Coordinates of N, CA and C in Angstrom, one line a residue:
X3 N 9.9 23.9 -22.3 CA 10.4 24.9 -22.8 C 11.5 25.4 -23.1
X4 N 11.3 25.7 -24.4 CA 13.0 25.6 -24.9 C 13.4 27.2 -24.6
X5 N 15.0 27.5 -24.5 CA 16.0 28.1 -25.0 C 16.1 28.9 -26.0
X6 N 16.6 30.1 -26.8 CA 16.4 30.4 -27.7 C 18.0 30.3 -26.5
X7 N 18.8 29.9 -28.4 CA 20.2 30.0 -28.7 C 20.8 31.3 -28.5
X8 N 21.7 31.6 -27.7 CA 22.4 32.6 -27.6 C 22.9 32.8 -29.0
X9 N 22.3 34.4 -29.0 CA 23.4 34.9 -30.0 C 24.7 34.2 -31.2
X10 N 24.6 34.6 -32.2 CA 26.6 33.8 -32.6 C 26.9 35.0 -33.5
X11 N 28.4 35.3 -33.4 CA 28.9 36.2 -34.1 C 29.7 35.5 -35.1
X12 N 29.8 36.1 -36.2 CA 29.9 35.4 -37.4 C 31.4 35.9 -37.6
X13 N 32.9 34.8 -37.3 CA 33.7 35.6 -37.7 C 34.5 34.9 -39.1
X14 N 35.0 35.5 -39.7 CA 35.7 35.5 -40.9 C 37.2 34.8 -41.1
X15 N 37.4 34.1 -41.9 CA 39.0 33.7 -42.1 C 39.8 35.1 -42.7
X16 N 41.1 36.0 -42.1 CA 41.6 36.5 -43.2 C 41.9 36.2 -44.6
X17 N 41.8 37.7 -44.7 CA 41.8 37.1 -46.4 C 42.9 38.1 -47.3
X18 N 43.4 38.5 -46.1 CA 44.2 39.8 -46.7 C 45.3 39.0 -47.6
X19 N 46.2 38.1 -46.9 CA 46.8 37.6 -47.8 C 46.6 36.9 -49.5
X20 N 45.4 35.9 -49.0 CA 45.0 35.6 -50.4 C 44.8 36.6 -51.6
X21 N 44.4 37.8 -51.0 CA 43.2 39.1 -51.6 C 45.1 39.7 -52.2
X22 N 46.4 39.5 -52.3 CA 46.9 39.9 -52.5 C 48.0 39.5 -53.2
X23 N 47.6 38.0 -53.6 CA 48.1 37.2 -54.6 C 47.3 37.1 -55.9
X24 N 47.8 36.9 -56.5 CA 47.2 37.7 -58.3 C 46.9 36.3 -58.6
X25 N 45.4 35.6 -59.3 CA 45.4 34.6 -60.1 C 44.7 34.2 -61.8
X26 N 45.2 34.0 -62.1 CA 45.1 33.5 -63.4 C 44.1 32.2 -64.5
X27 N 43.7 32.2 -64.9 CA 43.4 31.3 -65.0 C 43.7 30.6 -66.2
X28 N 44.1 29.6 -66.1 CA 45.2 28.1 -67.0 C 44.1 27.3 -68.0
X29 N 43.5 27.7 -69.2 CA 42.6 26.8 -69.7 C 43.8 25.2 -70.7
X30 N 43.4 24.3 -70.5 CA 44.4 23.4 -71.4 C 43.1 22.1 -71.6
X31 N 43.4 22.0 -72.9 CA 43.1 21.1 -73.8 C 44.2 19.8 -73.2
X32 N 43.3 18.6 -73.0 CA 44.3 17.1 -72.4 C 43.5 16.2 -73.8
X33 N 44.6 15.8 -74.0 CA 44.1 14.3 -74.8 C 45.5 12.9 -74.6
X34 N 44.5 11.8 -74.8 CA 45.3 10.9 -74.8 C 45.8 10.6 -76.2
X35 N 47.7 10.4 -76.0 CA 48.7 9.8 -77.3 C 47.6 8.1 -77.5
X36 N 48.6 7.8 -78.4 CA 48.4 6.0 -78.3 C 48.8 5.3 -77.2
X37 N 50.0 5.4 -76.7 CA 50.9 5.3 -75.6 C 50.1 5.2 -74.6
X38 N 49.0 5.6 -74.3 CA 48.7 6.0 -73.1 C 48.3 7.1 -72.2
X39 N 49.7 7.8 -73.1 CA 50.2 9.1 -71.9 C 48.9 10.1 -72.3
X40 N 49.3 10.9 -71.1 CA 48.7 11.9 -71.9 C 49.1 13.4 -72.3
X41 N 48.1 14.3 -73.4 CA 49.4 15.2 -73.6 C 48.5 16.8 -73.3
X42 N 48.9 17.5 -72.9 CA 48.8 19.0 -72.8 C 48.7 19.9 -73.4
X43 N 47.6 21.3 -73.5 CA 48.2 22.3 -73.9 C 47.4 23.3 -73.7
X44 N 48.1 24.2 -73.1 CA 48.1 25.4 -73.0 C 46.4 26.1 -74.2
X45 N 45.8 26.7 -73.8 CA 44.7 27.0 -74.8 C 44.9 28.5 -75.0
X46 N 45.1 29.5 -73.7 CA 44.8 30.4 -73.8 C 46.6 31.6 -73.5
X47 N 48.1 30.4 -73.9 CA 49.3 30.9 -74.2 C 49.7 29.6 -74.4
X48 N 50.1 31.0 -75.5 CA 50.9 29.9 -76.9 C 52.0 29.3 -76.1
X49 N 52.2 28.1 -76.6 CA 54.0 27.6 -76.6 C 53.5 26.8 -75.5
X50 N 53.2 26.7 -74.5 CA 53.1 25.5 -73.3 C 52.6 24.4 -73.1
X51 N 53.8 22.7 -73.8 CA 52.9 21.9 -73.7 C 53.9 21.2 -73.0
X52 N 53.1 19.8 -72.7 CA 53.3 18.9 -71.9 C 53.1 17.7 -72.0
X53 N 53.9 16.5 -71.8 CA 53.7 15.1 -71.9 C 54.0 14.5 -70.5
X54 N 53.0 13.5 -69.7 CA 53.2 12.9 -68.7 C 52.4 11.5 -68.7
X55 N 52.6 10.8 -67.9 CA 52.2 9.6 -68.0 C 51.0 9.1 -67.4
X56 N 50.4 10.3 -66.4 CA 48.8 10.2 -66.5 C 48.6 11.7 -66.2
X57 N 47.4 12.2 -66.5 CA 46.5 13.8 -66.5 C 47.1 14.4 -64.9
X58 N 46.7 14.0 -63.6 CA 47.7 14.5 -62.9 C 49.1 15.1 -62.9
X59 N 49.6 13.8 -63.6 CA 50.9 14.3 -63.3 C 51.0 15.3 -64.7
X60 N 50.7 15.9 -66.0 CA 49.9 16.3 -66.9 C 49.8 18.0 -66.3
X61 N 49.1 18.1 -65.7 CA 48.8 19.3 -64.9 C 49.5 20.0 -63.5
X62 N 50.4 19.1 -63.0 CA 51.5 18.9 -62.3 C 52.6 20.1 -63.2
X63 N 52.6 19.1 -64.1 CA 54.0 20.0 -64.9 C 53.5 21.1 -65.4
X64 N 52.5 21.6 -66.3 CA 52.0 22.5 -66.8 C 51.8 23.8 -65.6
X65 N 51.4 23.5 -64.6 CA 51.1 25.0 -64.1 C 52.5 25.8 -63.6
X66 N 53.4 24.7 -63.1 CA 54.9 26.0 -63.1 C 55.7 26.1 -64.4
X67 N 54.9 26.1 -65.8 CA 55.9 26.5 -66.6 C 55.2 28.2 -66.9
X68 N 53.2 27.2 -66.6 CA 52.5 28.5 -65.9 C 52.6 29.8 -65.7
X69 N 52.6 29.3 -64.6 CA 53.3 30.7 -63.5 C 55.1 31.5 -64.4
X70 N 55.0 30.4 -64.4 CA 57.0 31.5 -64.6 C 56.7 32.1 -65.3
X71 N 56.0 30.8 -67.0 CA 55.7 32.5 -68.2 C 54.6 33.8 -67.7
X72 N 54.1 33.8 -66.9 CA 52.9 34.9 -66.6 C 54.1 35.5 -65.3
X73 N 55.0 35.3 -64.7 CA 55.5 36.1 -63.5 C 56.4 37.3 -64.8
X74 N 57.0 36.1 -65.7 CA 58.3 36.6 -66.4 C 57.2 38.0 -67.3
X75 N 55.7 38.3 -67.5 CA 55.6 39.0 -68.1 C 55.0 39.9 -67.6
X76 N 55.1 39.9 -65.9 CA 54.4 41.0 -65.1 C 56.1 41.7 -65.2
X77 N 56.8 40.7 -64.7 CA 58.1 41.3 -64.3 C 58.9 42.5 -64.8
X78 N 58.5 41.7 -65.9 CA 59.2 42.6 -67.0 C 57.8 43.5 -67.7
X79 N 57.5 44.5 -66.8 CA 55.9 45.2 -66.9 C 55.5 45.2 -68.5
X80 N 55.4 43.7 -69.0 CA 54.2 44.1 -70.4 C 53.3 43.2 -70.5
X81 N 52.7 43.3 -71.4 CA 50.8 42.9 -71.2 C 51.1 41.0 -71.9
X82 N 50.2 40.9 -70.9 CA 50.3 39.0 -70.6 C 49.7 38.9 -72.2
X83 N 50.3 38.0 -73.0 CA 49.3 37.8 -74.7 C 48.7 36.7 -74.3
X84 N 47.1 36.9 -74.2 CA 46.7 36.1 -73.8 C 45.8 35.5 -75.1
X85 N 45.5 34.1 -75.7 CA 45.1 33.6 -77.1 C 43.8 33.9 -77.3
X86 N 42.8 34.9 -78.2 CA 41.4 35.7 -77.6 C 41.3 35.6 -78.7
X87 N 40.7 34.5 -79.9 CA 40.2 33.3 -78.9 C 40.9 32.4 -79.2
X88 N 40.9 31.8 -77.8 CA 41.0 30.8 -77.8 C 41.5 29.4 -78.9
X89 N 42.1 28.9 -79.6 CA 41.8 27.2 -80.7 C 40.7 27.0 -80.7
X90 N 40.1 26.7 -81.6 CA 39.1 25.2 -81.2 C 39.5 24.0 -80.7
X91 N 38.6 23.3 -79.8 CA 39.3 21.7 -79.0 C 39.3 21.0 -79.7
X92 N 40.3 20.0 -80.2 CA 39.8 18.8 -81.1 C 38.7 18.1 -80.1
X93 N 37.9 16.9 -80.7 CA 37.2 16.3 -80.8 C 38.1 14.7 -79.9
X94 N 39.5 15.2 -80.1 CA 39.9 13.6 -79.1 C 40.4 15.2 -77.4
X95 N 40.0 15.9 -77.2 CA 40.7 16.7 -76.4 C 39.3 17.0 -75.1
X96 N 40.2 16.7 -74.0 CA 38.8 17.5 -73.1 C 39.5 18.9 -72.3
X97 N 39.1 20.3 -72.0 CA 39.0 21.1 -72.0 C 39.6 20.7 -70.3
X98 N 40.4 21.5 -69.5 CA 40.2 21.4 -67.8 C 40.5 23.5 -67.5
X99 N 40.0 23.7 -66.6 CA 40.3 24.9 -66.7 C 41.2 24.9 -65.4
X100 N 42.3 26.1 -65.1 CA 43.3 25.7 -63.7 C 42.8 27.1 -63.0
X101 N 43.1 27.3 -62.1 CA 42.5 28.8 -61.3 C 44.8 28.5 -61.0
X102 N 45.3 29.6 -61.7 CA 46.8 29.8 -60.7 C 47.3 30.6 -60.0
X103 N 47.7 30.3 -58.8 CA 48.3 31.6 -57.6 C 49.5 31.7 -57.9
X104 N 50.2 32.5 -58.7 CA 51.7 33.2 -58.6 C 52.2 33.3 -57.4

């Protein structure tokens, strides 16, 4: 005869710290240049573009610029100028969505 398992208690990890950090969606359209480098443009905030040797490096360059842009608007008490609707994606681009914590 098998003994029943003792009741278990569920413990969740603290989430207070993560709940206090705002998260914003960064939509990036990525394309490949003729020389093989990657080009990315943020679709939901104007003026953020980067070029890099790889997609990973490209996104690593875009995120800090996106964070600074959003943070600057928030610090100034201004609304973030989200582009809505976002521009159409070109045939040679791929869409990437990055949740960005400030």
